[in-house]
Amino acid sequence: MAVSTRHRWLNRLLAGTLCVVTACVVQQAAVLMAADWTSSVTRHDVSKWAAGKMTHTPEQWEQARQSLQDAIALTPRDATLHDALAQLHGIRGRELWTTGAADSPEVAAYREALVHQEASIRLRPTHAMAWTNLALMQYAVNETPEVLFKSWREAARLGPREGEVTETLVYIASQVWPFAPDDIREWVETRKPGLSVKLDESTARP
């Protein structure tokens, strides 16, 4: 085969390969865009459910879970998807709440939430709200004070001026006030003057 002929065949082969690669890239991009659009709608709904601004049916909850799981399968390094799944399972835990015992269905739901919140933090370790939610879920599953306060402190360190972070951390501290270390008590008093006195009084009552 002449050199020029061989070059023509090689060029055609290369062009065909590039077309296939381009088609695959375009198709994958389309899939990712569709997944991102679907998950963004789902994330919006989940945030509304969490805030009590929208109601949902069990079927809608399951659809949201499947949508987020599908999106994670396509983009596993998207921390916001794990945040949303954690929030979704947290909603289930809140709805199922009975006694909060270790073997209760609500604690099982919060443990599932915890898995996704930890995944989110591994992907985005400097996000204050993610650490705050982690502490909240650790409180829900009756994690040890040492583990809980470690997450609490990291959230406080990363988000000292974030309103939602502050309010949630104050709430968590108020729930475990008899066990709260001095630095956490001081942190709460600095941001909510007078609250520590009220909490001391309420926890001291028989």
XYZ file of C-alpha atoms in Angstrom:
206
model
C 0.000 0.000 0.000
C 1.359 3.397 -0.989
C 2.329 5.786 1.768
C -0.254 8.366 0.713
C -3.001 5.739 0.653
C -2.032 4.477 4.090
C -2.107 8.046 5.418
C -5.589 8.557 3.988
C -6.840 5.407 5.722
C -5.205 6.405 8.982
C -6.743 9.868 8.749
C -10.173 8.349 8.116
C -9.739 5.992 11.054
C -8.678 8.878 13.287
C -11.596 10.996 12.135
C -14.004 8.146 12.803
C -12.532 7.595 16.266
C -12.806 11.296 17.076
C -16.445 11.287 15.979
C -17.205 8.378 18.274
C -15.367 10.033 21.186
C -17.143 13.328 20.560
C -20.520 11.600 20.417
C -19.780 9.826 23.704
C -18.687 13.077 25.358
C -21.786 14.907 24.133
C -24.028 12.074 25.287
C -22.367 11.967 28.706
C -22.612 15.739 29.007
C -26.310 15.545 28.197
C -26.804 12.855 30.844
C -24.920 14.921 33.437
C -26.911 18.052 32.601
C -30.169 16.141 32.895
C -29.060 14.638 36.211
C -27.987 18.047 37.505
C -31.313 19.608 36.541
C -33.323 16.798 38.125
C -31.247 16.796 41.310
C -31.395 20.587 41.617
C -35.197 20.439 41.609
C -35.065 17.612 44.139
C -32.622 19.501 46.371
C -34.948 22.495 46.323
C -37.907 20.330 47.337
C -35.935 18.643 50.112
C -34.892 21.991 51.572
C -38.540 23.095 51.580
C -39.588 19.869 53.299
C -36.876 20.275 55.903
C -37.992 23.836 56.652
C -41.641 22.786 56.890
C -42.585 24.995 53.941
C -43.837 22.104 51.832
C -45.413 18.757 52.595
C -44.620 15.498 50.849
C -45.947 11.993 50.480
C -43.970 8.801 51.135
C -43.888 8.290 47.375
C -42.369 11.736 46.831
C -39.787 11.033 49.528
C -38.775 7.819 47.788
C -38.635 9.546 44.396
C -36.351 12.186 45.885
C -34.110 9.526 47.394
C -33.853 7.689 44.078
C -33.194 10.912 42.171
C -30.349 11.878 44.481
C -28.886 8.375 44.465
C -28.937 8.348 40.657
C -27.249 11.752 40.563
C -24.542 10.570 42.976
C -23.907 7.538 40.787
C -23.120 9.947 37.931
C -21.290 12.609 39.962
C -20.053 10.912 43.145
C -17.818 13.834 44.130
C -20.657 16.351 44.363
C -20.836 17.166 48.072
C -24.159 18.987 47.717
C -25.848 15.747 46.672
C -24.639 14.021 49.822
C -25.812 17.022 51.850
C -29.260 16.702 50.310
C -29.446 12.957 50.936
C -28.379 13.508 54.525
C -31.094 16.111 54.892
C -33.639 13.788 53.282
C -32.898 10.941 55.686
C -32.920 13.457 58.528
C -36.457 14.409 57.516
C -37.435 10.758 57.693
C -35.889 10.491 61.149
C -37.817 13.522 62.337
C -41.088 12.142 60.987
C -40.539 8.724 62.573
C -39.492 10.073 65.976
C -40.682 7.949 68.886
C -38.324 7.452 71.819
C -34.898 8.084 70.298
C -33.692 4.706 71.531
C -30.692 3.128 69.840
C -32.846 0.516 68.095
C -35.607 2.918 67.062
C -36.475 3.535 63.392
C -35.716 7.235 63.694
C -32.169 6.583 64.874
C -31.713 4.191 61.940
C -32.783 6.992 59.603
C -30.398 9.440 61.246
C -27.566 6.925 60.960
C -28.194 6.798 57.228
C -28.136 10.592 57.183
C -24.855 10.491 59.063
C -23.239 8.332 56.361
C -24.001 10.917 53.689
C -23.039 13.885 55.858
C -19.668 12.289 56.529
C -19.265 11.695 52.784
C -20.009 15.368 52.154
C -17.364 16.458 54.650
C -14.738 14.180 53.116
C -15.357 15.942 49.813
C -15.644 19.459 51.279
C -13.963 19.523 54.689
C -14.123 23.293 55.224
C -17.898 23.731 54.941
C -19.205 25.015 58.272
C -22.840 24.043 57.765
C -21.877 20.489 56.841
C -20.007 20.152 60.147
C -22.972 21.694 61.950
C -25.350 19.167 60.426
C -22.905 16.406 61.283
C -22.983 17.458 64.940
C -26.781 17.628 64.829
C -27.013 14.092 63.436
C -24.468 12.814 65.936
C -26.670 14.225 68.674
C -29.694 12.479 67.107
C -27.968 9.075 67.131
C -26.692 9.496 70.706
C -23.041 9.739 69.739
C -20.524 10.137 72.554
C -19.973 13.698 73.843
C -16.326 13.608 72.736
C -17.262 12.896 69.113
C -20.177 15.323 69.144
C -18.174 18.200 70.629
C -15.339 17.627 68.166
C -17.725 18.219 65.247
C -19.389 21.085 67.122
C -16.066 22.861 67.632
C -15.071 22.418 63.995
C -18.356 23.942 62.861
C -17.858 26.871 65.256
C -14.308 27.379 63.996
C -15.297 27.379 60.325
C -18.487 29.437 60.570
C -18.178 31.922 63.433
C -20.332 34.532 61.692
C -22.852 32.348 59.873
C -26.287 32.871 61.359
C -27.724 29.418 60.656
C -24.573 27.758 61.950
C -24.716 29.784 65.164
C -28.398 29.099 65.806
C -27.989 25.355 65.241
C -24.886 25.124 67.418
C -26.656 26.991 70.216
C -29.555 24.549 69.936
C -27.252 21.510 70.102
C -25.386 22.947 73.084
C -28.664 23.632 74.893
C -29.701 19.996 74.453
C -26.506 18.660 76.018
C -25.923 21.515 78.440
C -25.148 19.414 81.552
C -22.253 17.812 79.624
C -21.085 20.903 77.734
C -17.416 21.818 78.373
C -16.484 25.305 79.549
C -15.356 26.529 76.112
C -18.712 25.641 74.582
C -20.607 27.264 77.456
C -18.550 30.440 77.010
C -19.152 30.389 73.259
C -22.917 30.191 73.816
C -22.903 32.954 76.432
C -20.903 35.250 74.132
C -23.471 34.883 71.366
C -26.597 34.586 73.499
C -25.951 36.612 76.682
C -27.983 35.346 79.610
C -28.877 32.028 78.003
C -26.306 30.047 79.967
C -27.896 31.194 83.239
C -31.345 30.062 82.061
C -29.956 26.747 80.915
C -28.163 26.233 84.221
C -31.403 26.914 86.074
C -33.514 24.648 83.888
C -31.094 21.722 84.079
C -30.728 22.120 87.846
C -34.452 21.643 88.476
C -35.454 18.228 89.860
